[in-house]
Coordinates of C-alpha atoms and ligand atoms in Angstrom, one line a residue:
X1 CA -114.5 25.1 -25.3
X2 CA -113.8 28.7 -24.7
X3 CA -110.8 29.8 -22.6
X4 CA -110.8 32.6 -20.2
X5 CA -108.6 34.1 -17.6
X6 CA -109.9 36.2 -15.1
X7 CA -107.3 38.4 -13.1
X8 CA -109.0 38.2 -9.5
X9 CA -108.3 39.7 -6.5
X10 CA -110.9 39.4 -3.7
X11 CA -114.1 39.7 -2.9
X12 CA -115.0 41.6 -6.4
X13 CA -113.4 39.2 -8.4
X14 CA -114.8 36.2 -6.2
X15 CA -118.7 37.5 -6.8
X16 CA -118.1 38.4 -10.7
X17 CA -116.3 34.9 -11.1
X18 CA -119.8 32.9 -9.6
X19 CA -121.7 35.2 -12.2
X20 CA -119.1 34.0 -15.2
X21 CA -119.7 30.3 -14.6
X22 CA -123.2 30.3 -14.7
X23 CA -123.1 32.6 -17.5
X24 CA -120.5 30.7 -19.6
X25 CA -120.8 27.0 -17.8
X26 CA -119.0 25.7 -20.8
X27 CA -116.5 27.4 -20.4
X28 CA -112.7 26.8 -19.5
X29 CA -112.2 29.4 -16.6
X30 CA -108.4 30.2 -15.5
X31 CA -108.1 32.6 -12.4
X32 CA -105.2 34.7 -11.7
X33 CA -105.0 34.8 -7.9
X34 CA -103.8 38.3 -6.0
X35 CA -101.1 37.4 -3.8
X36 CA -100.2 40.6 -2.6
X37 CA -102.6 40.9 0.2
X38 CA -101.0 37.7 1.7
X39 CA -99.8 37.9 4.9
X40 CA -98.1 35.9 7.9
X41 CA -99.2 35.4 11.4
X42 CA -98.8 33.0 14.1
X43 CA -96.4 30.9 11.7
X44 CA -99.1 30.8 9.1
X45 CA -99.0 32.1 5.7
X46 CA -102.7 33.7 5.0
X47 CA -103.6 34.0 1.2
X48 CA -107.1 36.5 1.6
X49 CA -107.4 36.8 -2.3
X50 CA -106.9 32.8 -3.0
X51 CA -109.3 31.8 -0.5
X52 CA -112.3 33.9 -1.1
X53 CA -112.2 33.1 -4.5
X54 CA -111.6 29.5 -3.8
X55 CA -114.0 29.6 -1.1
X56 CA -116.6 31.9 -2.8
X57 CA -116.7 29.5 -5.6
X58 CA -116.6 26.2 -3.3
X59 CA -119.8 26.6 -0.9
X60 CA -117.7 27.9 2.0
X61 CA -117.6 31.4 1.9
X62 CA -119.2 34.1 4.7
X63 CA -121.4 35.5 2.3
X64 CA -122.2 39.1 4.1
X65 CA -118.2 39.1 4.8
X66 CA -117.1 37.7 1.5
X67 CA -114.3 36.6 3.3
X68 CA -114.0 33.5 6.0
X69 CA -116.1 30.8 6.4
X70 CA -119.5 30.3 7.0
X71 CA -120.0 28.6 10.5
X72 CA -117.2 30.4 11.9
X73 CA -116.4 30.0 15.6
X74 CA -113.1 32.0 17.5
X75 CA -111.7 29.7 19.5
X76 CA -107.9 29.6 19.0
X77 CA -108.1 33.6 18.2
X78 CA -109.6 33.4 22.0
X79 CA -106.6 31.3 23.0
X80 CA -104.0 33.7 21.2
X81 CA -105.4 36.5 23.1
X82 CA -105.0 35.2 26.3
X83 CA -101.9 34.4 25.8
X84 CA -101.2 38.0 24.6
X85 CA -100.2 36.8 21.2
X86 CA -101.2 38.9 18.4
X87 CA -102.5 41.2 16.2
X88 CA -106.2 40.5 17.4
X89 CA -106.9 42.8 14.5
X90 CA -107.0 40.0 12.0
X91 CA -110.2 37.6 12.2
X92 CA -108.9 34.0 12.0
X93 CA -111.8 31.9 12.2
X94 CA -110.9 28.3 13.6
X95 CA -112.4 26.5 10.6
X96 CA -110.2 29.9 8.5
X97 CA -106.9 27.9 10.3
X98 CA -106.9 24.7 8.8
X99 CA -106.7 25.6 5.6
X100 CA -103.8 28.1 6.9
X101 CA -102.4 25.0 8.5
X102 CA -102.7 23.1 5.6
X103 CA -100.8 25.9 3.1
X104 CA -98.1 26.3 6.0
X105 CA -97.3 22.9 6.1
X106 CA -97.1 22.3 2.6
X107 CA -95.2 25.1 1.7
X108 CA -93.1 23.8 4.8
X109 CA -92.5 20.6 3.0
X110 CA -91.3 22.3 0.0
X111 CA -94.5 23.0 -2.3
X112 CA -95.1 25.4 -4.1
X113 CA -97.7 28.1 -3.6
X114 CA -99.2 26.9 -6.8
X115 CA -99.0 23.2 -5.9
X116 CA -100.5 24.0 -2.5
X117 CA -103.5 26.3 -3.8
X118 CA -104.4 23.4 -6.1
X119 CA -104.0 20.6 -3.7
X120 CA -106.4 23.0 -1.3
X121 CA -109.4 23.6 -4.4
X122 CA -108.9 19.6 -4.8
X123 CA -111.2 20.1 -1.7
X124 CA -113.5 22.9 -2.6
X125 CA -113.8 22.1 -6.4
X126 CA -114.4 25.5 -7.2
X127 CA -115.3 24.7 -10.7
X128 CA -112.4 27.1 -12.3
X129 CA -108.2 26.6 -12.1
X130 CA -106.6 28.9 -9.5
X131 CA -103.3 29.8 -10.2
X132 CA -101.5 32.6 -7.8
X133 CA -100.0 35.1 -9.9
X134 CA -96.7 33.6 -8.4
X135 CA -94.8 31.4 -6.6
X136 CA -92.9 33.8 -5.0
X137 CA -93.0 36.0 -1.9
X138 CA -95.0 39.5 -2.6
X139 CA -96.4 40.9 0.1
X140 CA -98.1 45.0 -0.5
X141 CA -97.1 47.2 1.8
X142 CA -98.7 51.0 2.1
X143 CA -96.6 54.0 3.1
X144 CA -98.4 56.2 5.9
X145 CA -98.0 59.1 7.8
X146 CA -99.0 59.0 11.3
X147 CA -98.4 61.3 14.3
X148 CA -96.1 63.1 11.9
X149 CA -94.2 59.7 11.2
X150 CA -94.0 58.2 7.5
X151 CA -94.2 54.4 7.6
X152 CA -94.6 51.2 5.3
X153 CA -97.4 48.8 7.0
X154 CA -98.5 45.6 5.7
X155 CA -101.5 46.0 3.4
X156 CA -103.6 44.5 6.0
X157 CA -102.8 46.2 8.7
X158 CA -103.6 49.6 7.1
X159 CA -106.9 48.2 5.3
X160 CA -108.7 46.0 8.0
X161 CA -106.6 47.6 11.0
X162 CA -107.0 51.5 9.9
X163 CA -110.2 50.9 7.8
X164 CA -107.7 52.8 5.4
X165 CA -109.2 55.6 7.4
X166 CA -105.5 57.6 7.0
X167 CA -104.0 58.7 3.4
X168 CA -102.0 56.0 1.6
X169 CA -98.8 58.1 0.5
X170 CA -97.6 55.1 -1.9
X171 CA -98.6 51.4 -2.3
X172 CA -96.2 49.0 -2.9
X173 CA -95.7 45.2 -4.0
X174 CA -93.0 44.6 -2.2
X175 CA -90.9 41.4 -3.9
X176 CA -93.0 42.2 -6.8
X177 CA -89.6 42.7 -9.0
X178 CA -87.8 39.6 -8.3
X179 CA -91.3 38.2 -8.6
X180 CA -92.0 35.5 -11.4
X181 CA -95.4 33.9 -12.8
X182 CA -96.3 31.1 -11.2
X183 CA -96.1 27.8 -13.7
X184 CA -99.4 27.8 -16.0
X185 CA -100.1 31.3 -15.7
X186 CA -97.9 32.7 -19.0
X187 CA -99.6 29.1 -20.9
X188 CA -103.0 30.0 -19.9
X189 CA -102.2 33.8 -21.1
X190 CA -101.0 32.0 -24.2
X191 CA -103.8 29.7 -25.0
X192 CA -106.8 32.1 -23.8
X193 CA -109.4 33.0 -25.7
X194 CA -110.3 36.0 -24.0
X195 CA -109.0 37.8 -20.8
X196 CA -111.4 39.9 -18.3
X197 CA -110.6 42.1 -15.4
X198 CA -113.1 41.8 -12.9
X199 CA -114.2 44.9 -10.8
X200 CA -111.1 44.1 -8.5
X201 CA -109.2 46.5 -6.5
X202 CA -107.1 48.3 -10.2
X203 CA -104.3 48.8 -7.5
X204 CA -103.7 46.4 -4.5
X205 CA -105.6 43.4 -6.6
X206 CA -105.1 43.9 -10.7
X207 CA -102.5 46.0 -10.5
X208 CA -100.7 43.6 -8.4
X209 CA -100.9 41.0 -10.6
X210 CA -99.8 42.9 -13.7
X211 CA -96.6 44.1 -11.2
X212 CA -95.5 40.7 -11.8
X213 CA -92.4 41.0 -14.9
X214 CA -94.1 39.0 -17.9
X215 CA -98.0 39.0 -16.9
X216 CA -98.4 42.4 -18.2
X217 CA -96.3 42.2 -21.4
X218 CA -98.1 38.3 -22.1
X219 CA -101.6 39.9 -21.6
X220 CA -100.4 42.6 -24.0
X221 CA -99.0 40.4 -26.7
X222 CA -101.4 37.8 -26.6
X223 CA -103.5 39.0 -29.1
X224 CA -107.0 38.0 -27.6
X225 CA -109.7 40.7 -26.3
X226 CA -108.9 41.9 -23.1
X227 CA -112.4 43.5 -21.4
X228 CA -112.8 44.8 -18.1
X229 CA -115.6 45.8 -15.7
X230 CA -115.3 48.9 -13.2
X231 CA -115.0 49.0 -9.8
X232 CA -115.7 52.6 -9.5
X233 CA -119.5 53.1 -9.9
X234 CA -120.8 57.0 -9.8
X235 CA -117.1 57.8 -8.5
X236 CA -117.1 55.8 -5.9
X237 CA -115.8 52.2 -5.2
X238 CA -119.0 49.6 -5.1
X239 CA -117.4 47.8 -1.8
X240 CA -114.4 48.4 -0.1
X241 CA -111.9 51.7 -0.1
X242 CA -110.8 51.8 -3.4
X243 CA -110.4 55.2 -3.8
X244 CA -108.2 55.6 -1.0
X245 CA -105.4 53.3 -3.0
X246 CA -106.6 54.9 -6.1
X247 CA -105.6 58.5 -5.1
X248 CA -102.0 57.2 -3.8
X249 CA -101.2 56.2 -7.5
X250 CA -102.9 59.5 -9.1
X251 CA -105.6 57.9 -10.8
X252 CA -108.8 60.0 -9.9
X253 CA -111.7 57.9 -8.5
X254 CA -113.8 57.0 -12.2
X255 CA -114.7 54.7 -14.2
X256 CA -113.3 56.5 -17.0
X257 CA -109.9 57.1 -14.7
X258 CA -109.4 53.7 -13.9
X259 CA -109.7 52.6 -17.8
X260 CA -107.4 55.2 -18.8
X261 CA -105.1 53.5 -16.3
X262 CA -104.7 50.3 -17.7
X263 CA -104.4 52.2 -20.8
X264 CA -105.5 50.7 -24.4
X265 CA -102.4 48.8 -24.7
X266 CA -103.9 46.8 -22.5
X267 CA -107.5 46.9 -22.7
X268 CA -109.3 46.6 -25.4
X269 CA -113.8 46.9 -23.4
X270 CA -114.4 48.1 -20.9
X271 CA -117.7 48.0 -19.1
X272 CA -119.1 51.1 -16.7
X273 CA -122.2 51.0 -14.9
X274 CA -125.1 53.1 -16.5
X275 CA -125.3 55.6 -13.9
X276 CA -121.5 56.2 -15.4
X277 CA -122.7 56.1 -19.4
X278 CA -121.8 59.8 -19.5
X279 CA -118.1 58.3 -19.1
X280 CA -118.6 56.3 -22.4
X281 CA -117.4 59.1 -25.0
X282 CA -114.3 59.6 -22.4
X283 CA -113.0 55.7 -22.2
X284 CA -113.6 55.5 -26.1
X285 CA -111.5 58.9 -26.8
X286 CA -108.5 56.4 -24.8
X287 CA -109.0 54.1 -27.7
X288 CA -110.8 51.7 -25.4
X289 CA -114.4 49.8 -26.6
X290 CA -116.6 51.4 -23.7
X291 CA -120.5 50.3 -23.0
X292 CA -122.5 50.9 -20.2
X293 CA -124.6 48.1 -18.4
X294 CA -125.7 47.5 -14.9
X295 CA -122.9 46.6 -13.1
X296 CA -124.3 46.1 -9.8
X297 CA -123.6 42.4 -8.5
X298 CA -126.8 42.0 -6.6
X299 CA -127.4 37.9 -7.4
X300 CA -126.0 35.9 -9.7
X301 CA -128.5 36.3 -12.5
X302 CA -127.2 39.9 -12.5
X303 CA -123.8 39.2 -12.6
X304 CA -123.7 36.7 -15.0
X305 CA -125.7 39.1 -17.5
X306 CA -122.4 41.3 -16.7
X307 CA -120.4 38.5 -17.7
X308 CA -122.3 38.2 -20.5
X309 CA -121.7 41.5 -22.0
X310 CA -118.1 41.6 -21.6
X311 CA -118.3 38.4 -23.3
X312 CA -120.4 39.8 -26.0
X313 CA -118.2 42.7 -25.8
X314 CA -114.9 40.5 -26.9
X315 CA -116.4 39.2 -29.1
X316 CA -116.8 43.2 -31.0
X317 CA -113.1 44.1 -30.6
X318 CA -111.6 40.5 -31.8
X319 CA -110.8 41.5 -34.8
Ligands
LIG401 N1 -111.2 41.7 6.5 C1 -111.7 42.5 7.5 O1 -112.2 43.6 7.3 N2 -111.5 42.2 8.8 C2 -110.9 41.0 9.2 O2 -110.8 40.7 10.4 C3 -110.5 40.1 8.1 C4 -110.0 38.9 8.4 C5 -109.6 38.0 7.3 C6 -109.2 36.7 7.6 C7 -108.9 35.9 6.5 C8 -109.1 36.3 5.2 O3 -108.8 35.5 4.2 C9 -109.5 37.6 4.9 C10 -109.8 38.4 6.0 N3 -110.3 39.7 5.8 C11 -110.7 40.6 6.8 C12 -110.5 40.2 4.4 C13 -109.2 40.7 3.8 O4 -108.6 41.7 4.4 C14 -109.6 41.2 2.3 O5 -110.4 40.2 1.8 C15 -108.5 41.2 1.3 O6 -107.2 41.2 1.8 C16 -108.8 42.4 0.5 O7 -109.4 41.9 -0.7

């Protein structure tokens, strides 16, 4: 029974992690929740990373969206607005706020994030264990300029608020420091046969994860193939605004950049899309495996023949 953890963020890691099953349905599949794009509202605590991936892989995801549930309806977000409560910015679905409803409660009652995320996939049965990257508090927060005005907004406000339509001066994981790994994520770390970094956000999703003390350093020292997949195809992120976090920590929108940013002491593959192979010579000068493959996640079938070369690809660096 092979072991694998997967680092996830959102809706990246959510589709790459559907293609992983079915390519390796044997296989023992740990995920590494983002919990940085976590955020609070009306008394709830919102977990956007934990649920796509948990809902992705359960049957109940908005496919176009990747986020939310199918079936949706706007009820109580009508209700809030009428009675002036906000941010309307942020679409709760009312089938989206009993699971919110659930997590508050239970974290109200003294559970742990990590308890509460696996009493919520008891529903879903994603078919993988989902483990936040911790049980504590760490929320990413983006430094802005506007009107002449630097400020730190929440991570969602600047990304589905602002469409990160203005610069983002520095991104930050706020409680990231005093952060630890949630129980199980270290072990799985320990025991895993290989690790893989989806084509997640490399800031606001993996890097969020590795900003918790220990996750990096056990990754690291755990002696097992590390591969990743890009995010960045022909210098541009696939989905989402990649780039715009990218530039605010000085890493250069590439497949090659990003690779060069989590470094060789970290990875050991690394998989670019073929419109990228002319990046191959650069990742592999880093003293990184580099191949290039399609890397578009158009169905399954596709992505799960990306899963398998990253899986083929550990297998080439153990050593
Ligand atoms: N993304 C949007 O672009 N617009 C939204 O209104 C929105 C609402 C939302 C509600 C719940 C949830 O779990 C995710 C939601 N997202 C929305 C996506 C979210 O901003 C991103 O999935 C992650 O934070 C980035 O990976």
């Amino acid at each position: 029974m092979q072991r694998i953890v997967v680092l996830a963020g959102g809706i990246g890691g959510a589709r790459f992690l559907r293609g992983l099953k079915a390519a390796a349905p044997q296989a023992d599949i740990t995920v590494i929740g983002n919990t940085g794009d976590d955020i609070h509202l009306f008394g709830l605590k919102v977990c956007p990373d934990l649920d796509t991936v948990m809902y992705t892989l359960g049957g109940g995801i908005n496919e176009e969206q990747g986020w939310g549930r199918t079936d949706e309806t706007f009820k109580v977000k009508e209700e809030l607005a009428a009675y002036g409560v906000g941010p309307e910015w942020f679409g709760l679905g009312d089938r989206d706020f009993a699971t919110h409803i659930v997590r508050s409660q239970m974290l109200a009652a003294g559970y742990p994030l990590s308890a509460v995320t696996e009493a919520l996939c008891d529903r879903w049965q994603p078919g993988v264990r989902l483990i936040p990257m911790s049980d504590d508090r760490v929320e990413t927060h983006v430094a802005v300029e506007i009107d002449g005005e630097q400020k730190a907004i929440h991570f969602q406000e600047y990304w589905v608020r602002l469409r990160a339509s203005v610069d983002a001066l520095a991104v930050v994981p706020v409680g990231a420091e005093q952060a630890k790994p949630a129980p199980g994520v270290l072990e799985a770390i320990a025991e895993a046969d290989v690790v893989l970094f989806p084509p997640s956000n490399p800031v606001v999703s993996v890097g969020t994860i590795l900003a918790v003390p220990g996750i990096r350093e056990a990754i690291a020292e755990a002696g097992v193939p590390v591969v990743g997949l890009s995010p960045i195809v022909g210098d541009a992120p696939v989905r989402g605004m990649a780039d715009k976090v990218l530039a605010a920590v000085g890493v250069e929108s590439s497949a090659a950049a990003v690779a060069e940013h989590y470094g060789s002491g970290l990875l050991d593959g690394w998989l670019v899309d073929t419109v990228d192979k002319g990046a191959v010579e650069r990742v592999e000068a880093a003293g990184i495996r580099c191949r290039a493959v399609p890397l578009m996640m158009t169905d399954v079938a596709a992505t799960a023949e990306m899963a398998r070369a990253a899986l083929e690809m550990a297998e080439e660096v153990r050593g």
